Amino acid sequence: MTNPTSSTGTLAFPPGFLWGAATAAYQVEGAAHEGGRTDSIWDTFAKVPGAVLDAHDGEVACDQYHRMAADVALMADLNLATYRFSTSWSRVRPDGGAVNPTGVDYYSRLVDELLGHGIKPWLTLYHWDLPQALEDAGGWTNRDTAYRFAEYAIGMHEALGDRVDVWTTMNEPWCSAFLGYTAGVHAPGRQTPEGGLAAAHHLLLGHGLAVQAIRERAPEANLGITLNFDVPDPLDPTDPGDVEAARLIDGQFNRIFLEPILLGAYPADVLADVAPFGLLDHVRDGDLEIISAKIDTLGVNYYHGQAVSCRPAPQAPGGEAPVTRPTSSPFPAAAGAFSHSRGLPVTAMGWEVQPEGLTRLLVRLQEDYTGPAGVALYITENGAAYDDVPGADGFVQDDERLEYFDLHLRAVHDAVAAGVDVRGYFAWSLLDNYEWAWGYHQRFGIVRVDFDTQVRTPKASALWYAAVAKTNTVPARD
Ligand code: FCB
């Protein structure tokens, strides 16, 4: 499948469309043991033999903790109207305990620096870095973690709520729950279907508790969550087995989070699929009302879709880091579903480039979920890793990444033209950074980072994106 509808001409976006770039605390900050910060589950996981390529960790990362002012100036140079960053729980509440003023002060200074440059802070409270001490007490499989998360959210709002008006609770709870507790691909590296499902419910509960608590403090705040989405298509749409395989993936990837949040109930088919693994044992009276507390914004992270079949693929598509520690499927109950390659161009991650999947995803979200609920959509992550080749001056002519952004922005514009209420777009990522189990082996930045010198060099895609942000227009393709 290619991009059938997009034009190649100049495309103007609606007035006020918000242009930004995203990062996450563990991927860029470094200073992992400075200013009172203690270990998160990623500090621990990076040390597990064979869990991360070359045992890379976030000890230094992009050193944004020390280079924050220069990075914000760079954002301003690139005409970014907003910066999506996450706060590190173990920096502001070491070991998940009392508030650490030094940690809070870092984010307070970051927010002031952004506002001083006219850049809107877009704050995410949780991008996968649970304090290790809370993992030692059961992590997200322990219901109490949801209440600790709400306490952390309130503390952050107390400190920054006078200057930050967009609050995202979680980034991609699917990854936290199922890559972390079922597949073992991400921290904390556990591998049971039961664990992933318990974590999913408690992440959702933490989200709802935080939304309620911040709403009470600031009724006018813009509250939301970011989910990552798949667009699973049956390999053969006329084959009932392939249709069923696509349903399984859609249920356990997309709807298991979407429906509790936006419809107030877990999907019945998903509950039936995962029945042996105890999800309902964790659901108490009143939980779904908390989880479905009204939100204002749904963040959409989209990288690619997939073709799904009930038959194994001759050669399964890539995507996971080639680590030596054994991992499992992230899906608690999708043993009969197999991902197939469609022969589309792939990024360095092995992910197929499928821009039209983003248009279909946005139209579906608007029609079935966010439109009826009066919730706005923002693309909070989209981007691509490629094997960049810098010139002697560090400049990267990253034509493939630029093309990826161009095609996906055209796909977003198609959705806008179809009536979808999508109000902004964040490139993933501002900087090359720590790509989880891949360590520093995948580069997603629009800005190159030389990890030996920490020198930042905007790539061709950054210069192109800066012009898009400035003019609110995607230029015609050559
Ligand atoms: C998303 C994560 C982000 C980054 C991109 C490539 O799943 O939210 O941190 O790793 O993938």
PDB file of N, CA, C and O and ligand atoms in Angstrom, residues 27 127-128 171-172 175 301 303 351 381 428 435-436 444, ligand 1:
ATOM      1  N   GLN A  27      15.796   9.516  27.550  1.00  0.00           N
ATOM      2  CA  GLN A  27      16.460   9.443  26.256  1.00  0.00           C
ATOM      3  C   GLN A  27      17.408  10.621  26.002  1.00  0.00           C
ATOM      4  O   GLN A  27      18.287  10.511  25.153  1.00  0.00           O
ATOM      5  N   HIS A 127       7.152   8.816  30.810  1.00  0.00           N
ATOM      6  CA  HIS A 127       7.633   8.226  29.561  1.00  0.00           C
ATOM      7  C   HIS A 127       8.560   7.060  29.944  1.00  0.00           C
ATOM      8  O   HIS A 127       9.755   7.106  29.718  1.00  0.00           O
ATOM      9  N   TRP A 128       7.979   6.084  30.669  1.00  0.00           N
ATOM     10  CA  TRP A 128       8.556   4.753  30.875  1.00  0.00           C
ATOM     11  C   TRP A 128       9.568   4.596  31.996  1.00  0.00           C
ATOM     12  O   TRP A 128      10.124   3.508  32.178  1.00  0.00           O
ATOM     13  N   ASN A 171       2.916   8.365  28.341  1.00  0.00           N
ATOM     14  CA  ASN A 171       3.291   8.118  26.957  1.00  0.00           C
ATOM     15  C   ASN A 171       3.217   6.616  26.684  1.00  0.00           C
ATOM     16  O   ASN A 171       3.893   5.823  27.356  1.00  0.00           O
ATOM     17  N   GLU A 172       2.371   6.225  25.729  1.00  0.00           N
ATOM     18  CA  GLU A 172       2.355   4.849  25.222  1.00  0.00           C
ATOM     19  C   GLU A 172       2.267   3.797  26.324  1.00  0.00           C
ATOM     20  O   GLU A 172       3.210   3.000  26.510  1.00  0.00           O
ATOM     21  N   CYS A 175       3.377   0.218  25.514  1.00  0.00           N
ATOM     22  CA  CYS A 175       4.792  -0.179  25.630  1.00  0.00           C
ATOM     23  C   CYS A 175       5.148  -0.439  27.091  1.00  0.00           C
ATOM     24  O   CYS A 175       5.805  -1.445  27.403  1.00  0.00           O
ATOM     25  N   ASN A 301       0.692   8.670  18.603  1.00  0.00           N
ATOM     26  CA  ASN A 301       2.026   8.319  18.107  1.00  0.00           C
ATOM     27  C   ASN A 301       1.867   7.284  17.010  1.00  0.00           C
ATOM     28  O   ASN A 301       1.253   6.230  17.225  1.00  0.00           O
ATOM     29  N   TYR A 303       3.969   5.327  13.770  1.00  0.00           N
ATOM     30  CA  TYR A 303       5.182   5.052  12.985  1.00  0.00           C
ATOM     31  C   TYR A 303       4.880   4.203  11.754  1.00  0.00           C
ATOM     32  O   TYR A 303       5.422   4.433  10.692  1.00  0.00           O
ATOM     33  N   TRP A 351      10.979  -0.808  10.111  1.00  0.00           N
ATOM     34  CA  TRP A 351       9.549  -0.476  10.088  1.00  0.00           C
ATOM     35  C   TRP A 351       9.152  -0.041   8.685  1.00  0.00           C
ATOM     36  O   TRP A 351       9.824   0.789   8.067  1.00  0.00           O
ATOM     37  N   GLU A 381       3.954  12.019  18.190  1.00  0.00           N
ATOM     38  CA  GLU A 381       5.217  11.459  17.691  1.00  0.00           C
ATOM     39  C   GLU A 381       4.999  10.905  16.292  1.00  0.00           C
ATOM     40  O   GLU A 381       4.011  10.197  16.046  1.00  0.00           O
ATOM     41  N   TRP A 428       9.268  13.285  15.968  1.00  0.00           N
ATOM     42  CA  TRP A 428      10.150  12.492  16.820  1.00  0.00           C
ATOM     43  C   TRP A 428      11.412  12.245  16.024  1.00  0.00           C
ATOM     44  O   TRP A 428      11.325  11.562  15.009  1.00  0.00           O
ATOM     45  N   GLU A 435      17.805   5.211  22.093  1.00  0.00           N
ATOM     46  CA  GLU A 435      16.626   4.530  21.561  1.00  0.00           C
ATOM     47  C   GLU A 435      16.422   3.179  22.263  1.00  0.00           C
ATOM     48  O   GLU A 435      16.491   2.120  21.691  1.00  0.00           O
ATOM     49  N   TRP A 436      16.216   3.247  23.590  1.00  0.00           N
ATOM     50  CA  TRP A 436      15.804   2.103  24.403  1.00  0.00           C
ATOM     51  C   TRP A 436      16.692   0.876  24.152  1.00  0.00           C
ATOM     52  O   TRP A 436      17.906   0.997  24.238  1.00  0.00           O
ATOM     53  N   PHE A 444      16.951   9.041  15.380  1.00  0.00           N
ATOM     54  CA  PHE A 444      15.657   9.590  14.965  1.00  0.00           C
ATOM     55  C   PHE A 444      15.674  11.112  14.891  1.00  0.00           C
ATOM     56  O   PHE A 444      14.663  11.724  14.568  1.00  0.00           O
TER      57      PHE A 444
HETATM   58  C1  FCB B   1       8.142   5.524  20.620  1.00  0.00           C
HETATM   59  C2  FCB B   1       8.646   6.099  21.931  1.00  0.00           C
HETATM   60  C3  FCB B   1       9.798   7.056  21.771  1.00  0.00           C
HETATM   61  C4  FCB B   1      10.771   6.594  20.711  1.00  0.00           C
HETATM   62  C5  FCB B   1      10.049   6.248  19.433  1.00  0.00           C
HETATM   63  C6  FCB B   1      10.958   5.830  18.303  1.00  0.00           C
HETATM   64  O1  FCB B   1       7.524   4.305  20.864  1.00  0.00           O
HETATM   65  O2  FCB B   1       7.600   6.784  22.601  1.00  0.00           O
HETATM   66  O3  FCB B   1      10.389   7.207  23.032  1.00  0.00           O
HETATM   67  O4  FCB B   1      11.538   5.579  21.187  1.00  0.00           O
HETATM   68  O5  FCB B   1       9.117   5.241  19.673  1.00  0.00           O
END
